[in-house]
């Protein structure tokens, strides 16, 4: 069973953002896009998202800074987080996971890899919610 959800995609590269959003919408996801960290954090604070896809290198606030702000907010229901990294060094992956990311996907990635990560994270979130 595929779980659909409310997704926030924060990506600095407009071409990559134009690729990601149309890939996720046909699967039934409601997708909101942001182009920088401040916009992403503001959107996340004002509406619930099941999954947030964060570019590590966002302008204004990096993806890691946005993630740390999200995880520090104990008043809001936490979203699953998929970090996107064009560098994906071991240190960067470790930093993302230690800050609370649920997964890290290196760019460039295939459409199928993105879909698989999103589907798995949403299914995991639904399972946790069902057993809580």
Coordinates of N, CA and C in Angstrom, one line a residue:
X1 N 0.8 -1.2 0.0 CA 0.0 0.0 0.0 C 0.9 1.2 0.0
X2 N 0.6 2.2 -0.9 CA 1.3 3.4 -1.0 C 0.6 4.5 -0.1
X3 N 1.4 5.1 0.7 CA 0.9 6.2 1.6 C 1.1 7.5 0.9
X4 N 0.1 8.4 0.8 CA 0.3 9.7 0.3 C 0.4 10.7 1.5
X5 N 0.9 11.8 1.2 CA 1.1 12.8 2.3 C 1.3 14.2 1.8
X6 N 1.4 15.1 2.8 CA 1.7 16.5 2.6 C 3.2 16.6 2.7
X7 N 3.8 17.1 1.6 CA 5.2 17.2 1.5 C 5.6 18.6 1.3
X8 N 6.7 19.0 1.9 CA 7.4 20.3 1.7 C 8.7 19.9 1.1
X9 N 9.0 20.5 -0.1 CA 10.2 20.3 -0.8 C 11.0 21.6 -0.9
X10 N 12.2 21.7 -0.2 CA 13.0 22.9 -0.2 C 14.3 22.6 -0.9
X11 N 14.4 23.2 -2.1 CA 15.5 23.0 -3.0 C 16.0 24.3 -3.6
X12 N 17.3 24.5 -3.6 CA 17.8 25.8 -4.1 C 17.9 25.8 -5.6
X13 N 18.1 24.7 -6.2 CA 18.2 24.6 -7.7 C 16.9 24.5 -8.3
X14 N 16.5 25.6 -9.1 CA 15.1 25.6 -9.7 C 14.9 24.4 -10.6
X15 N 15.9 24.0 -11.4 CA 15.8 22.9 -12.3 C 15.5 21.6 -11.6
X16 N 16.2 21.4 -10.4 CA 15.9 20.1 -9.7 C 14.5 20.2 -9.0
X17 N 14.2 21.4 -8.5 CA 12.8 21.6 -8.0 C 11.7 21.3 -9.0
X18 N 12.0 21.7 -10.2 CA 11.0 21.5 -11.3 C 11.0 20.0 -11.7
X19 N 12.0 19.2 -11.4 CA 12.0 17.8 -11.6 C 11.3 17.1 -10.4
X20 N 11.5 17.5 -9.2 CA 11.0 16.8 -8.0 C 9.5 16.9 -7.9
X21 N 9.0 18.1 -8.0 CA 7.6 18.3 -7.7 C 6.7 17.5 -8.7
X22 N 6.9 17.5 -10.0 CA 6.1 16.7 -10.9 C 6.2 15.2 -10.7
X23 N 7.3 14.8 -10.1 CA 7.5 13.3 -9.9 C 6.6 12.9 -8.7
X24 N 6.5 13.8 -7.7 CA 5.7 13.4 -6.5 C 4.2 13.7 -6.5
X25 N 3.8 14.7 -7.3 CA 2.4 15.0 -7.3 C 1.5 13.8 -7.9
X26 N 1.9 13.2 -9.0 CA 1.1 12.1 -9.6 C 0.9 11.0 -8.7
X27 N 1.7 10.8 -7.7 CA 1.5 9.7 -6.7 C 0.5 10.1 -5.6
X28 N -0.1 11.3 -5.8 CA -1.2 11.7 -4.8 C -0.7 12.6 -3.7
X29 N 0.6 12.9 -3.7 CA 1.1 13.8 -2.7 C 0.7 15.2 -2.9
X30 N 0.5 16.0 -1.8 CA 0.3 17.4 -1.9 C 1.6 18.0 -1.6
X31 N 2.2 18.7 -2.6 CA 3.5 19.2 -2.5 C 3.6 20.7 -2.5
X32 N 4.3 21.2 -1.5 CA 4.6 22.7 -1.4 C 6.1 22.9 -1.6
X33 N 6.4 23.9 -2.4 CA 7.8 24.1 -2.7 C 8.4 25.3 -2.0
X34 N 9.6 25.3 -1.6 CA 10.4 26.4 -1.1 C 11.7 26.5 -1.7
X35 N 12.3 27.7 -1.9 CA 13.6 27.8 -2.5 C 14.7 28.2 -1.6
X36 N 14.4 28.5 -0.3 CA 15.5 28.8 0.7 C 15.0 28.3 2.0
X37 N 16.0 28.3 2.9 CA 15.8 27.8 4.3 C 14.8 28.6 5.1
X38 N 14.8 29.9 5.0 CA 13.9 30.7 5.7 C 12.4 30.5 5.3
X39 N 12.2 30.4 4.0 CA 10.9 30.1 3.5 C 10.4 28.7 3.9
X40 N 11.3 27.7 3.9 CA 11.0 26.4 4.3 C 10.6 26.3 5.7
X41 N 11.3 27.0 6.6 CA 11.1 27.0 8.0 C 9.7 27.7 8.3
X42 N 9.5 28.8 7.6 CA 8.2 29.5 7.8 C 7.0 28.7 7.4
X43 N 7.1 28.0 6.2 CA 6.0 27.1 5.8 C 5.8 26.0 6.8
X44 N 6.9 25.4 7.2 CA 6.8 24.2 8.2 C 6.1 24.7 9.5
X45 N 6.4 25.9 9.9 CA 5.9 26.4 11.2 C 4.4 26.7 11.1
X46 N 3.9 27.0 9.8 CA 2.5 27.4 9.6 C 1.6 26.4 9.1
X47 N 2.1 25.2 8.8 CA 1.2 24.1 8.3 C 1.8 22.8 8.5
X48 N 1.0 21.8 8.7 CA 1.6 20.4 9.0 C 2.1 19.8 7.7
X49 N 3.2 19.1 7.8 CA 3.7 18.3 6.7 C 4.1 16.9 7.2
X50 N 3.8 15.9 6.4 CA 4.2 14.6 6.8 C 5.7 14.3 6.5
X51 N 6.2 14.9 5.5 CA 7.6 14.7 5.0 C 8.1 16.0 4.5
X52 N 9.4 16.3 4.9 CA 10.1 17.5 4.4 C 11.3 17.0 3.7
X53 N 11.5 17.5 2.5 CA 12.7 17.2 1.7 C 13.5 18.4 1.7
X54 N 14.7 18.3 2.3 CA 15.6 19.5 2.5 C 16.9 19.4 1.7
X55 N 17.2 20.3 0.9 CA 18.5 20.5 0.3 C 19.5 20.9 1.4
X56 N 20.6 20.2 1.5 CA 21.6 20.6 2.5 C 22.1 22.0 2.3
X57 N 22.2 22.5 1.1 CA 22.9 23.7 0.8 C 21.9 24.9 0.5
X58 N 20.8 24.9 1.2 CA 19.8 26.0 1.0 C 20.4 27.3 1.3
X59 N 20.0 28.4 0.6 CA 20.5 29.7 1.0 C 19.7 30.2 2.2
X60 N 20.2 31.2 2.9 CA 19.7 31.9 4.1 C 19.7 31.1 5.3
X61 N 19.2 29.9 5.3 CA 19.4 28.9 6.4 C 19.7 27.6 5.6
X62 N 20.8 26.9 6.0 CA 21.1 25.6 5.3 C 20.0 24.6 5.7
X63 N 20.0 23.5 4.9 CA 19.1 22.4 5.3 C 19.3 21.9 6.7
X64 N 20.6 21.8 7.1 CA 20.9 21.3 8.4 C 20.4 22.3 9.5
X65 N 20.5 23.6 9.2 CA 20.0 24.6 10.2 C 18.5 24.5 10.3
X66 N 17.8 24.3 9.2 CA 16.4 24.2 9.2 C 16.0 22.9 10.0
X67 N 16.7 21.9 9.7 CA 16.4 20.6 10.4 C 16.6 20.8 12.0
X68 N 17.7 21.4 12.4 CA 17.9 21.6 13.8 C 16.8 22.5 14.4
X69 N 16.3 23.5 13.7 CA 15.2 24.3 14.2 C 14.0 23.5 14.3
X70 N 13.7 22.6 13.3 CA 12.5 21.8 13.4 C 12.6 20.8 14.6
X71 N 13.7 20.2 14.7 CA 13.8 19.2 15.8 C 13.8 19.8 17.2
X72 N 14.2 21.1 17.3 CA 14.1 21.8 18.6 C 12.7 22.3 19.0
X73 N 11.8 22.3 18.0 CA 10.5 22.8 18.3 C 9.6 21.6 18.8
X74 N 9.5 21.6 20.1 CA 8.8 20.5 20.8 C 7.3 20.7 20.8
X75 N 6.8 21.8 20.4 CA 5.4 22.1 20.3 C 4.7 21.5 19.1
X76 N 5.4 21.3 18.0 CA 4.8 20.8 16.8 C 5.0 19.3 16.6
X77 N 4.1 18.7 15.9 CA 4.3 17.4 15.5 C 5.4 17.3 14.5
X78 N 6.3 16.4 14.7 CA 7.5 16.3 13.9 C 7.2 15.7 12.5
X79 N 7.9 16.2 11.5 CA 7.8 15.6 10.2 C 8.9 14.7 9.9
X80 N 8.7 13.7 9.1 CA 9.9 12.9 8.6 C 10.7 13.9 7.7
X81 N 12.0 13.6 7.7 CA 12.9 14.5 6.9 C 13.8 13.7 6.0
X82 N 13.8 14.0 4.7 CA 14.8 13.5 3.8 C 15.7 14.6 3.3
X83 N 17.0 14.4 3.6 CA 18.0 15.4 3.2 C 18.5 15.1 1.8
X84 N 18.7 16.1 1.0 CA 19.3 15.9 -0.3 C 20.7 16.6 -0.3
X85 N 21.7 15.9 -0.8 CA 23.1 16.4 -0.7 C 23.8 16.2 -2.0
X86 N 24.3 17.2 -2.6 CA 25.1 17.1 -3.8 C 26.6 16.7 -3.5
X87 N 26.9 16.7 -2.2 CA 28.3 16.4 -1.8 C 28.3 15.0 -1.2
X88 N 27.4 14.7 -0.2 CA 27.2 13.4 0.4 C 28.5 12.8 0.9
X89 N 29.3 13.6 1.5 CA 30.5 13.0 2.2 C 30.0 12.2 3.4
X90 N 30.8 11.3 3.9 CA 30.5 10.6 5.1 C 30.1 11.5 6.3
X91 N 30.9 12.6 6.4 CA 30.7 13.6 7.5 C 29.3 14.3 7.3
X92 N 29.0 14.6 6.0 CA 27.7 15.3 5.8 C 26.5 14.4 6.1
X93 N 26.6 13.2 5.6 CA 25.6 12.2 5.9 C 25.4 12.0 7.4
X94 N 26.5 11.8 8.1 CA 26.5 11.6 9.6 C 25.9 12.9 10.2
X95 N 26.3 14.1 9.8 CA 25.7 15.3 10.4 C 24.2 15.4 10.2
X96 N 23.8 15.0 9.0 CA 22.3 15.1 8.8 C 21.6 14.1 9.6
X97 N 22.1 12.8 9.7 CA 21.4 11.8 10.5 C 21.5 12.2 12.0
X98 N 22.6 12.7 12.5 CA 22.8 13.0 13.9 C 21.8 14.2 14.3
X99 N 21.5 15.1 13.3 CA 20.6 16.2 13.6 C 19.2 15.8 13.5
X100 N 18.9 14.6 13.1 CA 17.5 14.1 13.1 C 16.9 13.8 11.8
X101 N 17.7 13.8 10.7 CA 17.2 13.4 9.4 C 16.8 11.9 9.4
X102 N 15.8 11.6 8.7 CA 15.4 10.1 8.6 C 16.2 9.4 7.5
X103 N 16.7 10.2 6.5 CA 17.4 9.6 5.5 C 18.2 10.7 4.7
X104 N 19.2 10.3 4.0 CA 20.0 11.3 3.2 C 20.1 10.6 1.8
X105 N 19.8 11.4 0.8 CA 19.8 11.0 -0.6 C 20.8 11.8 -1.4
X106 N 21.8 11.2 -2.0 CA 22.8 12.0 -2.7 C 22.3 12.3 -4.1
X107 N 22.6 13.6 -4.5 CA 22.3 14.0 -5.9 C 23.5 13.9 -6.7
X108 N 23.4 13.5 -8.0 CA 22.2 13.2 -8.7 C 21.6 11.9 -8.3
X109 N 20.3 11.8 -8.3 CA 19.6 10.6 -7.9 C 18.6 10.2 -9.1
X110 N 18.1 9.0 -9.1 CA 17.1 8.6 -10.1 C 15.7 8.9 -9.5
X111 N 14.8 9.1 -10.4 CA 13.4 9.3 -10.0 C 12.9 8.2 -9.1
X112 N 13.3 7.0 -9.5 CA 12.9 5.8 -8.7 C 13.5 5.8 -7.3
X113 N 14.7 6.3 -7.2 CA 15.3 6.3 -5.8 C 14.6 7.4 -5.0
X114 N 14.2 8.5 -5.6 CA 13.4 9.5 -4.8 C 12.1 9.0 -4.4
X115 N 11.4 8.4 -5.3 CA 10.1 7.8 -5.0 C 10.1 6.8 -3.9
X116 N 11.2 5.9 -4.0 CA 11.3 4.9 -3.0 C 11.6 5.4 -1.6
X117 N 12.5 6.4 -1.5 CA 12.8 7.1 -0.2 C 11.5 7.7 0.3
X118 N 10.8 8.5 -0.5 CA 9.6 9.1 0.0 C 8.5 8.1 0.4
X119 N 8.3 7.1 -0.4 CA 7.3 6.1 0.0 C 7.7 5.4 1.3
X120 N 9.0 5.0 1.4 CA 9.4 4.3 2.7 C 9.2 5.2 3.9
X121 N 9.6 6.4 3.8 CA 9.5 7.3 4.9 C 8.1 7.6 5.3
X122 N 7.2 7.7 4.3 CA 5.8 8.0 4.6 C 5.1 6.7 5.2
X123 N 5.5 5.5 4.7 CA 5.0 4.3 5.2 C 5.5 4.1 6.7
X124 N 6.7 4.4 6.9 CA 7.2 4.2 8.3 C 6.5 5.2 9.2
X125 N 6.3 6.4 8.8 CA 5.6 7.4 9.6 C 4.1 6.9 9.9
X126 N 3.4 6.4 8.9 CA 2.1 5.9 9.1 C 2.1 4.7 10.1
X127 N 3.1 3.8 10.0 CA 3.1 2.7 10.9 C 3.3 3.1 12.3
X128 N 4.2 4.1 12.5 CA 4.5 4.6 13.9 C 3.2 5.2 14.4
X129 N 2.5 6.0 13.6 CA 1.3 6.7 14.0 C 0.2 5.6 14.4
X130 N 0.1 4.6 13.6 CA -0.9 3.5 13.9 C -0.6 2.7 15.1
X131 N 0.6 2.6 15.5 CA 0.9 1.9 16.7 C 1.1 2.7 18.0
X132 N 0.9 4.1 17.8 CA 1.1 5.0 19.0 C -0.2 5.0 19.8

